[in-house]
Coordinates of C-alpha atoms in Angstrom, one line a residue:
M274 CA 109.6 110.7 6.5
Q275 CA 107.6 113.5 8.2
R276 CA 109.7 113.3 11.4
I277 CA 112.9 113.5 9.4
I278 CA 111.6 116.7 7.7
F279 CA 110.4 118.0 11.1
L280 CA 113.9 117.5 12.7
T281 CA 115.6 119.0 9.7
V282 CA 113.4 122.1 9.7
A283 CA 113.8 122.4 13.5
L284 CA 117.6 122.5 13.2
L285 CA 117.4 125.1 10.5
V286 CA 114.8 127.3 12.0
A287 CA 116.2 127.7 15.5
P288 CA 119.4 129.4 14.6
V289 CA 117.8 131.4 11.9
A290 CA 115.1 132.7 14.2
A291 CA 117.7 133.5 16.9
V292 CA 120.0 135.4 14.5
A293 CA 117.7 138.2 13.3
A294 CA 114.1 139.1 13.3
A295 CA 114.3 140.0 9.6
G296 CA 114.1 136.3 8.7
D297 CA 111.1 135.4 10.8
A298 CA 108.6 136.1 8.1
Y299 CA 110.5 133.9 5.7
V300 CA 110.8 131.1 8.2
D301 CA 107.1 131.3 9.1
E302 CA 106.1 131.1 5.5
V303 CA 108.3 128.1 4.9
L304 CA 106.8 126.3 7.9
N305 CA 103.2 127.2 6.8
A306 CA 103.9 125.9 3.3
L307 CA 105.2 122.6 4.7
E308 CA 102.0 122.3 6.8
R309 CA 99.8 123.0 3.8
K310 CA 101.6 120.3 1.9
G311 CA 100.9 117.9 4.7
L312 CA 104.6 117.4 5.5
L313 CA 104.2 119.0 8.9
T314 CA 101.3 119.0 11.3
A315 CA 100.0 122.2 13.0
Q316 CA 101.5 120.9 16.2
D317 CA 104.9 120.3 14.5
V318 CA 104.9 123.9 13.3
H319 CA 104.0 125.1 16.8
D320 CA 106.8 123.1 18.4
I321 CA 109.4 124.4 15.9
K322 CA 108.5 128.0 16.5
L323 CA 108.5 127.4 20.3
K324 CA 112.0 125.8 20.1
A325 CA 113.2 128.8 18.1
R326 CA 111.9 131.2 20.7
E327 CA 113.5 129.3 23.5
A328 CA 116.8 129.3 21.7
E329 CA 116.5 133.0 21.1
R330 CA 115.9 133.6 24.8
A331 CA 118.8 131.4 25.8
Q332 CA 121.1 133.3 23.6
A333 CA 119.9 136.7 25.0
A334 CA 120.3 135.5 28.6
A335 CA 123.8 134.2 27.9
D336 CA 124.9 137.4 26.2
P337 CA 122.4 140.2 26.8
H338 CA 124.6 143.0 25.7
P339 CA 126.9 141.8 22.9
E340 CA 129.5 144.3 21.7
T341 CA 131.0 143.3 18.3
P342 CA 132.3 146.0 16.0
S343 CA 129.2 145.9 13.9
Q344 CA 127.0 146.2 16.9
A345 CA 129.0 149.2 18.2
Q346 CA 128.1 151.0 15.0
A347 CA 124.4 150.2 15.4
P348 CA 123.8 149.6 19.1
A349 CA 120.0 150.2 19.1
Q350 CA 119.4 147.6 16.3
S351 CA 121.7 145.1 17.9
V352 CA 120.1 145.2 21.4
S353 CA 116.7 144.9 19.8
A354 CA 117.7 141.8 17.9
A355 CA 119.2 140.2 21.0
L356 CA 116.2 140.7 23.3
P357 CA 113.6 138.0 23.4
K358 CA 110.6 138.8 21.2
P359 CA 107.2 139.2 22.9
P360 CA 104.6 136.6 22.2
Q361 CA 102.6 136.9 19.0
A362 CA 100.0 139.6 19.5
L363 CA 96.3 139.0 19.1
R364 CA 95.4 139.3 15.5
V365 CA 92.1 139.9 13.7
W366 CA 90.4 137.1 11.8
G367 CA 86.9 136.5 10.4
R368 CA 84.6 134.8 8.0
L369 CA 82.0 136.3 5.6
Q370 CA 79.3 134.2 4.0
P371 CA 76.8 136.1 1.9
R372 CA 74.1 133.7 0.6
Y373 CA 71.4 133.6 -2.0
T374 CA 68.5 131.2 -1.4
Y375 CA 65.8 130.1 -3.9
V376 CA 62.8 128.0 -3.1
P377 CA 60.1 127.8 -5.8
A378 CA 56.4 128.4 -4.9
G379 CA 54.1 125.4 -4.7
D380 CA 51.5 123.6 -2.7
G381 CA 49.8 126.9 -1.9
L382 CA 52.9 128.3 -0.4
D383 CA 55.0 131.3 -1.5
G384 CA 58.5 130.6 -2.6
T385 CA 61.6 132.6 -1.5
A386 CA 64.4 134.3 -3.4
S387 CA 66.5 136.2 -0.9
F388 CA 70.0 137.5 -0.2
T389 CA 71.1 137.1 3.4
F390 CA 74.3 136.6 5.4
R391 CA 74.7 133.1 6.7
R392 CA 77.8 134.2 8.7
A393 CA 79.4 137.5 9.3
R394 CA 82.0 136.8 11.9
I395 CA 85.0 138.7 13.2
G396 CA 87.3 137.9 16.1
F397 CA 90.7 138.0 17.7
R398 CA 93.1 135.1 18.4
G399 CA 96.7 134.7 19.4
A400 CA 99.2 133.6 22.0
L401 CA 99.4 135.7 25.1
N402 CA 102.6 133.9 26.0
D403 CA 104.0 130.4 25.7
R404 CA 101.3 128.9 27.9
F405 CA 98.1 131.0 27.3
Y406 CA 96.2 131.5 24.1
A407 CA 93.1 133.7 23.7
Y408 CA 90.2 133.3 21.2
L409 CA 87.1 135.4 20.5
Q410 CA 84.5 135.1 17.8
Y411 CA 81.6 137.5 17.3
E412 CA 78.6 136.8 15.0
A413 CA 76.9 139.8 13.3
A414 CA 74.9 137.9 10.8
N415 CA 71.1 137.9 10.8
E416 CA 70.7 134.1 10.9
T417 CA 72.3 133.0 14.2
P418 CA 70.5 129.9 15.4
A419 CA 67.8 130.7 17.9
L420 CA 68.8 134.4 17.6
A421 CA 67.3 135.5 14.3
N422 CA 68.3 139.0 13.2
A423 CA 70.4 139.5 16.3
D424 CA 74.1 139.7 17.2
S425 CA 75.8 137.0 19.3
L426 CA 79.1 136.5 21.0
L427 CA 79.7 132.9 19.8
D428 CA 83.1 132.1 21.3
V429 CA 85.3 133.7 23.9
W430 CA 87.8 131.5 25.8
I431 CA 91.4 131.2 27.0
R432 CA 93.5 128.0 26.6
Y433 CA 96.3 126.9 29.0
N434 CA 98.7 124.3 27.5
G435 CA 100.9 123.6 30.5
F436 CA 99.6 120.0 30.6
A437 CA 99.2 119.5 26.9
D438 CA 101.6 116.5 26.8
S439 CA 99.9 114.7 29.7
L440 CA 96.4 115.6 30.7
G441 CA 95.5 117.9 27.8
D442 CA 94.7 121.6 27.2
I443 CA 92.5 123.4 29.7
I444 CA 90.0 125.8 28.1
V445 CA 87.9 128.3 30.1
G446 CA 85.1 130.4 28.6
Q447 CA 82.3 130.0 26.0
Q448 CA 83.3 127.3 23.6
F449 CA 82.2 124.2 21.7
I450 CA 80.8 121.6 24.1
P451 CA 82.9 118.4 23.8
G452 CA 79.8 116.2 23.5
Y453 CA 78.6 118.3 20.5
G454 CA 79.7 115.5 18.1
R455 CA 82.0 115.9 15.1
A456 CA 84.6 118.6 15.3
P457 CA 83.8 121.8 13.4
Q458 CA 85.0 121.6 9.8
L459 CA 86.7 124.3 7.7
S460 CA 83.8 124.1 5.2
A461 CA 80.9 121.8 5.2
S462 CA 77.6 121.3 3.4
V463 CA 75.9 124.7 3.0
E464 CA 73.2 124.1 5.6
R465 CA 73.2 122.9 9.2
K466 CA 72.9 119.2 9.7
F467 CA 70.1 117.7 11.7
P468 CA 72.4 115.8 14.1
E469 CA 74.1 119.1 14.9
F470 CA 70.8 120.9 15.3
L471 CA 69.7 118.4 18.0
A472 CA 73.0 118.7 19.9
P473 CA 73.3 120.4 23.3
G474 CA 73.5 124.2 23.5
T475 CA 72.8 126.8 20.9
A476 CA 75.1 126.0 17.9
G477 CA 76.7 123.5 20.2
R478 CA 78.3 126.0 22.5
G479 CA 78.3 126.5 26.3
R480 CA 80.1 128.5 28.9
G481 CA 82.3 126.5 31.2
L482 CA 85.6 124.6 31.6
S483 CA 86.9 121.7 29.5
I484 CA 90.0 119.5 29.3
E485 CA 90.8 118.3 25.7
R486 CA 93.5 116.4 24.0
G487 CA 94.0 116.2 20.3
K488 CA 92.6 118.1 17.3
F489 CA 89.2 116.6 17.7
G490 CA 88.4 119.7 19.8
A491 CA 89.6 122.2 17.2
P492 CA 89.8 125.2 17.3
E493 CA 89.9 125.0 21.1
T494 CA 93.0 122.8 21.0
L495 CA 95.6 121.9 18.4
T496 CA 97.6 119.3 20.3
D497 CA 98.2 115.8 19.1
G498 CA 96.1 113.1 20.7
A499 CA 97.3 110.7 23.4
F500 CA 99.3 107.5 22.5
G501 CA 100.9 108.9 19.4
D502 CA 97.7 110.8 18.2
R503 CA 95.7 107.6 18.4
L504 CA 93.2 108.8 21.0
Q505 CA 91.3 112.1 21.0
Y506 CA 89.2 113.1 24.0
G507 CA 87.4 116.0 25.8
L508 CA 85.3 116.4 28.9
G509 CA 83.8 119.5 30.4
V510 CA 81.2 121.1 32.6
F511 CA 79.0 124.0 31.5
N512 CA 76.2 126.0 32.9
G513 CA 73.5 124.4 30.9
P514 CA 72.4 124.2 27.2
D515 CA 71.2 127.1 25.2
V516 CA 73.4 129.5 27.1
S517 CA 73.8 131.7 24.0
T518 CA 70.2 132.6 24.4
N519 CA 70.7 133.7 28.0
N520 CA 69.0 130.7 29.4
D521 CA 71.2 130.2 32.4
N522 CA 69.3 128.3 35.1
N523 CA 71.9 127.4 37.7
D524 CA 71.9 123.8 36.4
L525 CA 75.0 122.3 34.9
L526 CA 75.6 120.4 31.7
Y527 CA 78.2 117.6 31.7
A528 CA 79.8 116.4 28.5
V529 CA 82.4 113.9 27.4
V530 CA 83.6 112.7 24.0
A531 CA 86.3 110.3 22.8
A532 CA 87.5 109.1 19.4
L533 CA 89.9 106.5 18.2
T534 CA 92.3 107.6 15.4
P535 CA 94.7 104.6 14.9
L536 CA 96.5 106.2 12.0
G537 CA 96.4 109.8 13.3
M538 CA 93.8 112.5 13.1
P539 CA 91.8 112.9 9.8
V540 CA 91.9 116.3 8.2
E541 CA 89.7 119.2 9.4
D542 CA 88.6 120.2 5.8
E543 CA 85.6 118.4 4.3
Y544 CA 87.0 119.3 0.9
E545 CA 90.5 117.9 1.1
I546 CA 92.6 119.4 -1.7
R547 CA 95.8 117.5 -0.8
D548 CA 96.7 113.9 -1.8
L549 CA 97.0 112.4 1.6
P550 CA 97.2 108.8 2.9
F551 CA 94.2 107.0 4.5
R552 CA 93.2 108.0 8.0
Y553 CA 89.9 107.5 9.9
L554 CA 88.1 108.3 13.2
I555 CA 85.5 106.5 15.2
G556 CA 84.1 108.4 18.2
A557 CA 81.2 108.8 20.6
G558 CA 79.9 111.6 22.8
Y559 CA 77.5 111.9 25.7
S560 CA 76.0 114.9 27.5
W561 CA 73.6 115.3 30.4
S562 CA 71.8 118.3 32.0
R563 CA 68.9 119.1 34.2
D564 CA 67.0 121.9 32.7
S565 CA 64.0 124.0 33.9
G566 CA 63.7 126.7 31.4
N567 CA 64.6 125.7 27.8
L568 CA 62.6 126.2 24.7
D569 CA 60.8 122.9 25.0
A570 CA 59.9 123.6 28.7
R571 CA 58.3 126.9 27.8
V572 CA 55.9 125.1 25.4
Q573 CA 55.0 122.7 28.2
N574 CA 54.6 125.5 30.7
S575 CA 52.0 127.1 28.6
L576 CA 50.1 123.9 28.6
L577 CA 50.5 122.8 32.2
G578 CA 50.7 126.2 33.9
H579 CA 53.7 125.5 36.1
S580 CA 57.4 124.9 36.0
V581 CA 58.6 121.7 34.4
T582 CA 62.0 120.1 35.3
L583 CA 63.6 118.0 32.6
D584 CA 66.5 115.6 32.6
N585 CA 68.1 115.9 29.1
Q586 CA 70.5 113.4 27.6
W587 CA 72.4 113.4 24.3
W588 CA 74.0 110.3 22.8
Q589 CA 76.2 110.8 19.7
L590 CA 78.2 108.5 17.4
M591 CA 80.4 109.8 14.6
G592 CA 83.0 108.6 12.0
E593 CA 85.2 110.3 9.5
W594 CA 87.8 109.2 7.0
H595 CA 90.0 110.6 4.2
A596 CA 91.9 108.9 1.5
H597 CA 93.9 111.0 -1.0
R598 CA 91.3 113.7 -2.1
W599 CA 88.2 111.8 -0.8
F600 CA 86.6 112.7 2.5
G601 CA 83.6 110.9 4.1
W602 CA 81.6 111.3 7.4
A603 CA 78.6 110.1 9.3
S604 CA 77.0 111.2 12.5
W605 CA 74.1 110.1 14.6
T606 CA 72.4 111.9 17.5
R607 CA 69.7 110.8 20.0
F608 CA 68.2 113.4 22.3
V609 CA 65.9 112.4 25.2
S610 CA 64.0 114.7 27.6
E611 CA 62.2 113.2 30.6
G612 CA 59.9 115.1 33.0
T613 CA 60.4 114.4 36.6
D614 CA 56.7 114.9 37.6
D615 CA 54.7 115.8 34.5
L616 CA 53.8 114.5 31.1
L617 CA 55.4 116.4 28.2
M618 CA 53.9 117.6 25.0
D619 CA 55.5 116.3 21.7
T620 CA 55.4 117.9 18.2
D621 CA 52.1 116.2 17.5
G622 CA 50.4 117.5 20.6
G623 CA 50.5 114.2 22.4
L624 CA 51.5 113.8 26.0
D625 CA 54.2 111.4 27.2
R626 CA 56.7 111.3 30.1
R627 CA 59.6 111.2 27.7
L628 CA 60.4 112.9 24.4
H629 CA 62.7 111.2 21.9
S630 CA 64.4 112.9 18.9
R631 CA 66.8 111.2 16.5
A632 CA 68.8 112.4 13.5
W633 CA 71.7 111.2 11.4
A634 CA 73.6 112.3 8.4
A635 CA 76.2 110.7 6.1
G636 CA 78.1 112.3 3.2
V637 CA 81.2 112.1 1.0
T638 CA 83.2 114.7 -1.0
R639 CA 85.9 114.6 -3.7
S640 CA 88.1 117.4 -4.8
F641 CA 89.6 117.8 -8.3
P642 CA 92.7 120.0 -8.8
L643 CA 92.8 122.7 -11.4
A644 CA 95.5 125.0 -12.7
G645 CA 96.7 127.8 -10.5
G646 CA 96.1 126.0 -7.2
R647 CA 92.3 126.1 -7.7
H648 CA 90.0 123.1 -7.1
W649 CA 86.5 121.8 -7.8
G650 CA 84.8 119.9 -5.0
L651 CA 81.7 117.7 -5.4
G652 CA 79.7 116.1 -2.6
L653 CA 76.6 114.1 -1.6
Q654 CA 74.9 114.0 1.7
Y655 CA 71.8 112.2 3.1
Q656 CA 70.0 113.1 6.3
Q657 CA 67.1 111.8 8.2
V658 CA 65.3 113.2 11.2
D659 CA 62.5 112.0 13.6
N660 CA 61.9 114.8 16.0
E661 CA 59.5 114.9 19.0
H662 CA 60.8 118.1 20.7
P663 CA 58.6 121.1 19.8
S664 CA 61.5 123.5 19.5
R665 CA 64.3 121.4 18.0
T666 CA 64.2 121.2 14.2
R667 CA 61.7 122.8 11.8
F668 CA 64.6 123.0 9.3
M669 CA 63.6 126.0 7.4
R670 CA 63.0 128.1 10.5
I671 CA 66.5 129.5 10.5
L672 CA 67.1 129.2 6.7
T673 CA 65.8 132.5 5.3
G674 CA 63.4 134.2 7.8
N675 CA 60.3 133.9 9.9
S676 CA 57.4 134.1 7.4
A677 CA 54.5 131.7 7.8
D678 CA 55.1 130.1 4.5
E679 CA 58.8 129.4 5.3
L680 CA 57.8 127.9 8.7
A681 CA 55.2 125.7 7.0
R682 CA 58.1 124.2 5.0
G683 CA 59.7 123.0 8.2
M684 CA 60.1 119.3 8.8
D685 CA 60.1 117.2 12.0
R686 CA 60.1 113.8 10.2
G687 CA 61.6 113.0 6.9
Q688 CA 64.7 112.9 4.9
V689 CA 66.9 115.3 2.9
F690 CA 69.0 114.6 -0.2
Q691 CA 71.8 117.1 -0.9
L692 CA 74.1 117.6 -3.9
M693 CA 77.0 120.0 -3.3
A694 CA 79.4 121.6 -5.8
T695 CA 82.2 123.9 -4.5
Y696 CA 84.7 126.0 -6.4
I697 CA 87.8 126.5 -4.3
F698 CA 89.8 129.6 -5.4
N699 CA 92.2 128.9 -2.5
P700 CA 91.7 127.5 1.0
N701 CA 90.4 130.9 2.2
I702 CA 87.9 131.7 -0.6
R703 CA 85.2 129.2 -1.7
L704 CA 82.0 129.3 -3.7
L705 CA 79.6 126.8 -2.1
N706 CA 76.5 125.6 -4.0
E707 CA 73.9 123.2 -2.9
Y708 CA 70.7 121.7 -4.2
A709 CA 68.6 120.0 -1.5
W710 CA 65.4 118.0 -1.8
F711 CA 63.3 117.8 1.4
D712 CA 61.1 114.7 1.6
A713 CA 58.7 115.2 4.6
D714 CA 56.7 112.3 6.0
E715 CA 53.9 114.7 6.8
G716 CA 54.0 118.1 5.2
V717 CA 55.3 119.7 2.0
D718 CA 58.0 118.2 -0.2
Y719 CA 60.1 120.7 -2.0
G720 CA 63.5 121.5 -3.4
G721 CA 65.7 124.5 -2.8
F722 CA 68.9 125.9 -4.2
I723 CA 71.5 127.8 -2.1
T724 CA 74.7 129.4 -3.2
Q725 CA 77.1 131.3 -1.0
L726 CA 80.6 132.8 -1.0
Q727 CA 82.8 131.8 2.0
V728 CA 85.7 134.2 2.6
D729 CA 88.1 133.7 5.5
F730 CA 90.7 136.4 6.5

């Protein structure tokens, strides 16, 4: 049924787009509406618009200077309509997430009641021509992971889609590392998940080159996966983890990820507001790097008094599914660092040749439609972490600030129970609320409430 609609729209759009530029906004809105309804994919919309541009160019090439009576009366307007339009210019986009956090005092520790910005991002994106696409994202919030109270250029890359139907898209620049795990979601639980925190790179990003096929790598690529969208994959090479903290060390990070999607790619939104058929994803990722100057090594250098060389490995497993307005996910990460010549210090102060950290999370959400296109979304998530790396978790470290009491609430071993309630005004405006209970194996147990407004533009 979707393919019939796709072909029908394609036949209608091509002549309309070629006739006059005045109808482009209307046609684009129709296509976007069909995509929101789930009747067309993002790739379908891209292909239709591309065919329309090709038809327009062909018409202009065949008759570059038409001279009908109506055009003779308005030659400037006619020539403008006949010429091929330039590619879509770069356009501004962004995300704002002001947040309020409340943690009660207890166990001899002060609580916190603070207003902060979880995200304050702005960027540019758009097609440079039919083959090249540019993307930039700048973070101005005061809670960037590993860069507290500092600005950060999160993403800046260019995509080439000349091999999109065979090898995949080629992306060059600072981007998500394919071995990062689950693809970024439109909205997620309020706070960072432990499996993501253990992943390579700062916020899972690196500078380098990748080849990706399928939406599993969004936003870097929006192509369908191989074999009828049944296989998503990505591989890349980057100059090391933690590059966003200027920790370049001339050592490379290699990453690969693959996922099976037998029924097609699941949705990118963890609060699915459409009534869609069942789809699922099962995937795995692996990354490797040799590192001589990461945060963990600095702790060890202070102990041993000389440089430490580490072999780092990440293993990741992930799964997602959606059915109607339900969405579920699970992810698991194992991070291992091994010193080539020295013993390493773990979070308990012990010495070993290898450090092991593990974390996993699982959750489910359900949306409920309301009048006027609004929705409620409810969710549950469970997380567990067992961390040996001195710089990897301490969950509250990047939550609200750097005070001693907040650091004392950090957790290297334990579990978290999260209850989420989200009010969706529209897909671009959401009020995210979360209550989380932190159950530490050693340390302070506590609960916290977080609410934040997410605005995309």
